[in-house]
XYZ file of C-alpha atoms in Angstrom:
559
model
C 110.869 140.525 94.702
C 109.039 138.129 96.997
C 109.983 136.134 100.060
C 108.745 132.540 100.161
C 108.798 130.893 103.585
C 108.055 127.202 103.130
C 107.397 124.893 106.081
C 106.855 121.171 105.892
C 104.817 119.337 108.519
C 106.373 115.922 108.877
C 105.996 112.508 110.515
C 102.328 111.827 111.357
C 101.109 114.149 108.606
C 102.536 112.155 105.751
C 99.996 111.558 102.997
C 100.128 107.911 101.934
C 101.826 107.315 98.586
C 99.929 105.610 95.800
C 101.596 103.227 93.372
C 103.920 105.113 91.119
C 103.000 108.576 92.356
C 101.711 110.743 95.167
C 98.511 111.246 97.086
C 97.234 114.806 97.433
C 95.191 116.380 100.160
C 91.509 116.871 99.465
C 90.327 120.041 101.166
C 86.557 119.592 101.499
C 84.310 122.629 101.766
C 82.230 122.913 104.957
C 78.566 123.527 104.085
C 77.184 122.656 107.500
C 78.397 119.088 107.999
C 81.009 120.174 110.582
C 81.391 122.842 113.260
C 80.992 126.354 111.849
C 84.559 127.337 112.887
C 85.904 124.913 110.247
C 86.063 126.297 106.704
C 87.782 123.340 105.012
C 88.814 119.921 106.243
C 91.384 117.504 104.823
C 91.765 113.915 106.020
C 95.104 112.141 106.165
C 95.922 108.521 107.029
C 96.378 109.284 110.738
C 94.016 112.163 111.378
C 92.675 115.386 109.902
C 93.599 119.022 109.204
C 91.026 121.736 109.896
C 91.390 125.051 108.092
C 89.960 127.951 110.125
C 89.796 131.698 109.575
C 92.577 132.521 112.019
C 94.695 129.392 111.662
C 94.504 125.634 111.430
C 94.153 122.633 113.750
C 95.785 119.203 113.540
C 94.009 116.055 114.737
C 96.380 113.127 115.304
C 95.366 109.537 115.946
C 97.526 106.944 117.681
C 99.067 104.731 114.998
C 99.349 101.749 117.392
C 95.614 101.993 118.067
C 94.838 102.279 114.350
C 96.868 99.198 113.534
C 95.306 97.134 116.318
C 91.744 98.179 115.473
C 92.345 97.496 111.781
C 93.438 93.948 112.614
C 90.456 93.374 114.893
C 87.952 94.735 112.366
C 89.394 92.799 109.423
C 89.782 89.297 110.820
C 93.243 89.846 112.303
C 95.078 86.901 113.767
C 93.760 84.423 111.220
C 90.046 84.732 112.111
C 88.729 85.077 108.586
C 85.223 86.433 108.051
C 84.970 87.429 111.717
C 84.966 91.222 111.821
C 85.236 91.614 115.607
C 86.951 89.599 118.353
C 87.166 89.957 122.114
C 90.175 90.993 124.158
C 90.512 87.406 125.395
C 90.527 86.063 121.832
C 93.046 88.698 120.774
C 95.417 87.667 123.601
C 94.957 83.971 122.872
C 95.944 84.500 119.232
C 98.716 87.048 119.696
C 100.059 85.968 123.082
C 100.012 89.501 124.455
C 97.732 92.368 125.343
C 97.219 94.863 122.520
C 99.515 97.844 122.282
C 97.147 100.730 122.744
C 98.872 104.060 123.156
C 99.157 106.313 126.166
C 95.965 105.579 128.101
C 96.348 103.543 131.299
C 92.982 101.817 130.829
C 93.344 101.165 127.124
C 94.476 97.557 127.532
C 90.957 96.684 128.746
C 89.374 98.016 125.539
C 91.101 96.867 122.344
C 88.882 99.195 120.267
C 89.896 102.385 122.080
C 91.380 104.994 119.707
C 93.448 107.783 121.261
C 93.551 111.161 119.516
C 95.114 114.550 120.163
C 94.348 117.996 118.726
C 96.585 121.040 118.701
C 95.977 124.381 116.996
C 98.157 126.958 115.225
C 96.809 130.523 115.059
C 98.135 133.535 113.159
C 98.703 136.057 115.923
C 98.143 139.680 114.925
C 96.875 138.674 111.489
C 94.365 140.515 109.303
C 90.852 139.820 110.698
C 89.435 140.226 107.183
C 91.775 137.759 105.488
C 90.392 136.221 102.290
C 90.569 132.391 102.174
C 90.532 131.030 98.627
C 90.239 127.376 97.614
C 92.237 126.499 94.481
C 92.633 123.662 91.986
C 89.190 122.062 92.323
C 88.727 118.342 91.737
C 86.088 117.106 89.314
C 84.318 115.125 92.026
C 82.393 116.507 95.006
C 81.404 115.238 98.453
C 77.894 114.532 99.751
C 76.910 113.891 103.366
C 73.938 112.474 105.228
C 73.682 113.900 108.749
C 71.728 112.155 111.464
C 70.792 113.432 114.910
C 67.796 113.784 117.215
C 65.890 111.401 115.009
C 66.284 113.626 111.968
C 68.211 113.390 108.737
C 69.754 116.183 106.717
C 71.546 116.054 103.368
C 74.550 118.240 102.599
C 75.359 117.941 98.878
C 77.868 119.220 96.352
C 80.659 120.154 98.773
C 83.609 121.350 96.722
C 86.945 119.518 96.995
C 90.237 121.337 96.344
C 93.971 120.626 96.228
C 95.174 123.797 97.945
C 94.095 126.704 100.121
C 95.473 130.273 100.092
C 95.102 132.916 102.804
C 95.393 136.178 100.860
C 96.866 139.154 102.701
C 97.108 137.192 105.939
C 99.419 139.917 107.122
C 99.872 143.102 105.097
C 101.661 141.992 101.931
C 101.959 138.386 103.117
C 100.014 135.341 101.833
C 99.903 131.766 103.099
C 99.521 128.815 100.760
C 98.533 125.358 102.092
C 99.026 122.312 99.827
C 100.634 118.892 99.344
C 104.033 118.262 97.790
C 105.727 114.901 97.241
C 103.350 113.248 99.659
C 103.774 115.766 102.499
C 101.652 118.531 103.967
C 103.261 121.955 103.408
C 102.510 125.617 103.780
C 104.283 128.597 102.198
C 104.404 132.089 103.620
C 104.857 134.440 100.638
C 106.227 137.854 101.592
C 105.647 140.353 98.773
C 107.848 143.442 98.149
C 107.770 145.915 100.998
C 106.225 143.499 103.503
C 107.900 142.616 106.797
C 108.407 138.863 107.542
C 109.010 139.817 111.177
C 105.250 140.318 111.576
C 104.584 136.589 111.105
C 103.799 134.946 114.457
C 102.486 131.385 114.661
C 100.998 130.566 118.051
C 100.760 126.890 119.067
C 98.159 125.720 121.595
C 97.116 122.295 122.865
C 100.401 120.419 122.423
C 102.223 118.711 125.297
C 105.487 120.413 124.440
C 106.910 122.702 121.779
C 110.633 122.989 121.206
C 113.383 123.640 118.661
C 115.998 120.987 117.943
C 118.649 121.473 115.276
C 116.525 124.247 113.751
C 113.518 121.945 113.466
C 110.226 122.509 115.266
C 109.064 119.548 117.346
C 105.419 119.457 118.388
C 105.065 116.722 120.993
C 101.592 115.352 121.708
C 100.197 112.454 123.706
C 100.097 110.215 120.609
C 103.294 111.152 118.805
C 105.448 113.976 117.531
C 105.144 116.260 114.503
C 108.281 117.846 113.072
C 108.469 120.940 110.937
C 111.754 120.625 109.091
C 114.545 123.154 108.904
C 113.827 125.894 106.350
C 116.500 126.208 103.672
C 116.643 129.525 101.847
C 118.224 130.766 98.658
C 117.861 133.689 96.282
C 117.940 133.552 92.513
C 119.302 136.365 90.374
C 121.042 136.768 87.020
C 124.287 135.813 88.722
C 122.823 132.460 89.795
C 121.682 130.922 93.059
C 123.028 131.900 96.476
C 122.127 130.556 99.922
C 120.525 132.853 102.481
C 120.377 132.121 106.191
C 116.950 131.419 107.720
C 116.144 130.083 111.182
C 113.168 129.524 113.408
C 112.869 131.656 116.544
C 110.776 130.201 119.361
C 109.596 132.129 122.392
C 107.260 130.142 124.600
C 104.550 128.902 122.267
C 105.154 131.530 119.569
C 107.166 130.775 116.445
C 108.793 133.384 114.199
C 111.236 133.374 111.273
C 114.648 135.039 111.273
C 115.784 135.718 107.718
C 119.325 136.822 106.869
C 120.388 139.477 104.384
C 119.100 139.134 100.825
C 119.222 141.318 97.731
C 116.228 143.611 97.206
C 116.053 142.862 93.496
C 116.077 139.061 93.826
C 113.496 136.488 94.806
C 114.183 134.772 98.117
C 112.905 131.206 98.541
C 112.868 129.509 101.936
C 112.358 125.776 101.644
C 112.746 122.810 104.012
C 115.285 120.013 103.793
C 114.259 117.376 101.267
C 113.308 114.255 103.183
C 110.816 111.418 102.903
C 108.859 109.126 105.162
C 106.876 106.125 103.971
C 105.600 102.697 104.945
C 107.113 99.538 103.455
C 103.692 98.166 102.598
C 104.146 94.985 104.624
C 101.128 93.129 105.990
C 103.394 91.133 108.318
C 104.976 92.656 111.403
C 108.440 93.952 110.588
C 110.901 95.791 112.799
C 113.531 98.161 111.494
C 117.158 97.462 112.376
C 119.407 99.335 109.976
C 119.477 101.567 106.888
C 121.957 102.964 104.376
C 122.108 104.771 101.027
C 123.971 104.570 97.729
C 125.772 107.182 95.636
C 122.502 108.245 93.975
C 120.790 108.829 97.302
C 118.558 105.765 97.006
C 117.590 104.389 100.405
C 117.933 100.818 101.723
C 115.895 99.703 104.731
C 116.736 96.505 106.618
C 114.841 94.740 109.386
C 113.173 91.502 110.371
C 109.842 90.133 109.167
C 108.135 88.185 111.945
C 106.001 85.055 111.945
C 104.477 84.495 115.398
C 102.648 81.277 114.575
C 101.080 79.356 111.717
C 97.900 81.480 111.854
C 99.815 84.721 111.350
C 102.476 83.939 108.759
C 105.274 86.331 107.887
C 104.660 85.821 104.189
C 103.217 89.213 103.319
C 106.265 91.486 103.319
C 105.518 92.585 99.782
C 108.510 91.338 97.797
C 108.837 92.534 94.223
C 109.002 90.468 91.016
C 112.505 89.192 90.311
C 113.738 89.687 93.868
C 116.462 87.343 95.060
C 114.180 85.677 97.629
C 110.451 86.170 97.246
C 109.214 83.797 99.971
C 109.466 83.656 103.752
C 111.805 80.787 104.673
C 110.683 80.057 108.244
C 112.338 79.751 111.651
C 113.814 77.153 113.963
C 112.277 78.131 117.348
C 115.744 78.490 118.870
C 115.188 82.017 120.146
C 112.562 83.523 122.366
C 108.999 82.570 122.962
C 106.063 84.042 124.842
C 103.271 82.226 126.651
C 99.714 83.310 127.487
C 99.273 80.376 129.920
C 97.785 78.109 127.271
C 100.233 78.205 124.414
C 103.783 79.311 123.686
C 104.247 81.652 120.727
C 107.664 81.563 119.047
C 108.998 84.399 116.975
C 110.250 83.184 113.611
C 111.847 85.782 111.389
C 113.766 86.429 108.199
C 115.589 89.551 107.125
C 113.476 91.882 105.001
C 115.209 94.485 102.795
C 113.589 97.223 100.696
C 115.127 99.804 98.379
C 113.426 103.156 97.707
C 114.354 105.947 95.348
C 115.861 109.125 96.788
C 112.492 110.835 97.350
C 110.727 107.812 98.794
C 108.065 107.933 96.102
C 108.822 104.536 94.594
C 109.831 101.193 96.031
C 112.500 99.839 93.679
C 112.608 96.335 95.154
C 112.002 94.260 98.272
C 113.388 90.849 99.159
C 113.638 88.391 101.998
C 117.064 87.182 103.070
C 117.094 84.030 105.131
C 116.785 80.291 105.475
C 115.119 77.714 107.706
C 116.575 79.344 110.836
C 116.264 82.892 112.136
C 118.097 85.977 110.879
C 118.431 89.614 111.837
C 120.428 92.362 110.092
C 122.717 94.567 112.164
C 124.422 96.811 109.608
C 124.406 97.615 105.877
C 126.618 99.575 103.502
C 126.747 100.101 99.713
C 129.794 99.805 97.508
C 130.637 102.198 94.656
C 128.501 100.187 92.212
C 125.419 100.322 94.447
C 125.657 96.706 95.571
C 124.466 96.159 99.142
C 126.532 94.478 101.849
C 124.526 93.202 104.824
C 125.810 91.737 108.072
C 123.988 90.285 111.042
C 123.418 86.910 112.642
C 121.781 83.699 111.454
C 121.015 80.129 112.445
C 120.431 79.071 108.821
C 122.771 77.141 106.542
C 121.436 78.728 103.353
C 119.836 81.925 102.072
C 117.206 81.692 99.372
C 118.247 78.104 98.683
C 121.937 78.989 98.259
C 124.209 77.188 100.721
C 126.366 79.557 102.782
C 130.124 78.875 102.799
C 131.440 78.744 106.358
C 134.499 80.085 108.155
C 134.941 78.266 111.461
C 132.995 75.396 113.040
C 129.747 77.404 113.072
C 127.213 76.301 115.639
C 123.976 77.836 116.897
C 123.891 81.532 116.005
C 126.650 82.785 113.713
C 127.626 85.985 111.964
C 126.819 86.353 108.303
C 128.002 88.718 105.591
C 126.005 88.838 102.353
C 126.359 90.913 99.188
C 123.237 91.672 97.119
C 123.291 93.155 93.633
C 122.110 96.739 93.223
C 118.879 95.552 91.573
C 118.118 93.104 94.392
C 117.993 90.044 92.149
C 121.273 88.279 92.932
C 123.184 87.092 95.976
C 126.676 87.938 94.729
C 128.490 86.406 97.689
C 127.929 85.360 101.286
C 129.654 83.684 104.211
C 128.684 82.308 107.607
C 131.320 83.044 110.256
C 131.477 81.705 113.803
C 132.399 79.130 116.387
C 130.468 76.417 118.201
C 128.895 78.949 120.606
C 126.684 81.908 119.824
C 128.126 84.694 117.695
C 126.717 88.113 116.854
C 125.069 88.264 120.281
C 125.403 90.441 123.363
C 123.736 88.618 126.237
C 124.247 86.091 129.013
C 122.718 82.605 128.570
C 120.496 82.878 131.654
C 118.863 85.958 130.094
C 118.445 84.566 126.585
C 114.618 84.526 126.774
C 114.349 87.812 128.646
C 115.805 91.240 128.121
C 119.510 90.482 127.845
C 122.323 91.152 130.258
C 122.297 94.213 132.489
C 125.917 94.737 131.558
C 127.214 95.649 128.100
C 123.815 95.333 126.474
C 122.882 98.728 127.895
C 125.828 100.382 126.148
C 124.144 100.000 122.778
C 120.651 98.826 123.544
C 120.333 95.517 121.683
C 121.101 91.880 122.344
C 123.027 91.747 119.081
C 125.112 94.407 117.417
C 127.715 94.491 114.685
C 128.848 96.943 112.021
C 130.245 96.676 108.513
C 132.306 99.236 106.540
C 134.257 99.194 103.274
C 137.648 100.469 102.217
C 138.445 102.123 98.889
C 139.071 98.713 97.290
C 135.710 97.325 98.395
C 137.138 95.075 101.097
C 134.649 94.403 103.898
C 135.426 95.045 107.580
C 133.209 93.628 110.309
C 133.195 94.367 114.054
C 130.992 92.133 116.220
C 130.837 89.927 119.342
C 131.287 86.209 120.002
C 130.615 83.768 122.825
C 132.644 81.050 121.091
C 136.057 80.084 122.478
C 136.805 78.416 119.128
C 135.967 81.331 116.855
C 138.326 80.820 113.931
C 141.185 83.300 113.694
C 143.893 83.746 111.058
C 147.663 83.563 111.434
C 147.984 87.344 111.079
C 145.490 88.035 113.886
C 146.627 90.350 116.695
C 144.718 88.121 119.201
C 144.282 84.489 118.265
C 142.628 83.135 121.427
C 139.527 83.889 123.481
C 140.279 86.420 126.210
C 137.787 85.330 128.875
C 134.492 86.279 130.475
C 131.149 85.737 128.733
C 132.160 87.121 125.354
C 134.842 88.868 123.308
C 134.734 91.332 120.489
C 135.857 90.146 117.052
C 137.264 91.941 114.020
C 137.059 90.335 110.558
C 138.148 91.485 107.102
C 136.735 89.896 103.928
C 137.374 90.412 100.245
C 134.987 92.471 98.082
C 132.863 89.447 97.126
C 132.178 88.447 100.747
C 133.493 84.921 100.192
C 137.121 85.148 101.341
C 138.335 85.960 104.880
C 141.543 88.024 104.802
C 141.960 88.204 108.563
C 140.015 87.331 111.688
C 140.895 88.226 115.274
C 139.490 88.280 118.784
C 139.415 91.607 120.600
C 138.997 91.207 124.343
C 140.498 90.726 127.778
C 139.856 88.660 130.893
C 136.191 89.672 131.240
C 133.200 90.419 129.014
C 133.912 92.576 125.952
C 131.914 93.791 122.955
C 132.903 95.452 119.660
C 130.008 97.543 118.350
C 131.283 100.012 115.730
C 134.320 100.654 113.555
C 135.707 103.151 111.057
C 138.692 103.382 108.715
C 141.180 106.199 108.398
C 140.858 107.093 104.687
C 144.571 107.981 104.460
C 146.132 104.725 105.660
C 143.240 102.315 106.424
C 144.005 102.323 110.144
C 141.085 100.544 111.818
C 139.286 102.204 114.715
C 137.022 99.951 116.808
C 134.775 101.022 119.683
C 132.657 99.017 122.092
C 132.385 98.145 125.769
C 134.483 96.154 128.211
C 134.604 94.837 131.758
C 138.171 93.608 131.252
C 141.126 95.056 133.133
C 143.880 93.675 130.903
C 143.109 94.803 127.354
C 146.403 94.495 125.475
C 147.929 96.537 122.704
C 147.582 94.859 119.347
C 150.505 93.031 117.777
C 151.011 93.104 114.031
C 149.192 95.056 111.333
C 146.399 92.964 109.805
């Protein structure tokens, strides 16, 4: 009988995935190239892990700084073959000062890299613990040290996949390794040992707290999460869950394990979860996400193109995707000036699908036309097809003309249905009036931060949501500034209520090309519909949002 306590260090400690598989930590032996307190060191994409006799230390680097410095050192902003540029040149190209992390003076030095170190020590542990490196790689590391005018070689440093602290506490081992692209450690409690003796002491962090049975280590450059441990025991009768929780007192972390059978193995393991980059070389901002019945993950956002020198054509679409090229933008929204030149933000929707463990990108595609698009909400049907809604100023997606419902003017709502394999636009429609639709702002604030009114209720200048019923019909809740937004004869409110904008509620058929009903939802002042849900028993529609109206009316009819 053994007790396995498995913890997963998450977020900044993700090990970058290679094509078709995982990356593994390389624990490099210290033979004098680093401080003598370090026994092994492993580098990750955003820092390093230092294995010490009485614990380990985590070095984090600011990801905003890393991205900015990478661009500056590799000809960022279209300056090919010019490895370094000045702050003034950076601002002239990008129209803004570099984002540089927490330091107040960092904006004056675009090459400043912020870092933060915190340490975890094993309190009350065996001072004579044996640290064993396991699973050696075939290759080794060599170093050339320089200092005080002298050089010193350090050769043949062993490199290993995992590290084990044997008898860390009496009858308890700790195993440090990589699994599915994440850094993990197991605490293995052998028969007769007491897991209550395990105490992990955290030092150097800004804040340490528990949230939903997850450990959050907050630092000056980001947050590390250790996910909730899930436990089960396996016996001849099968598998049964066992309760396990973290217990935090000040900066000391312990484990509280529930009752388990003495003749069965107890395994404590974290929630399965993944974190990965999309692989885009263009700036892209996340807006929405969803999943299908197999647990595959869909990510939706915008891919930006600031100017002709920094095109948004490197999102990393996959062969056979519905739309493999960036379609452009119409300069109708936004713009930022550095005093010499105005930089417009052109953008298309970018959508990627990953498998359930995040280890493989199944497909990526653009979705857009000659205007600008942004996705607000996504949902999958029973067959795994993806329904996307948002706003657009384009008349076509990927060269396919969008059917329209209503006069359609500047910015309009869109609903699009993509096949599960990302190759086909199965249906789409552009919905709207002659004003702006799918927005949540006042015209005088269009180039700034949006209205101080209903925008703060949900945080964005555009918000809508899409859900499906059991038959695959599509329901959309959104906002409109059009007083001629097309409604249907069965609508409970056929005319614009007043104020700057109204909410709208639209139902389409499963193929996203037929409108079954369309209605305003608003009173005599500004209104917004942000979210909706269906009662699974009778398809009653529940809509929530914000309002400044004083005369919202009860609905008439049952669309």
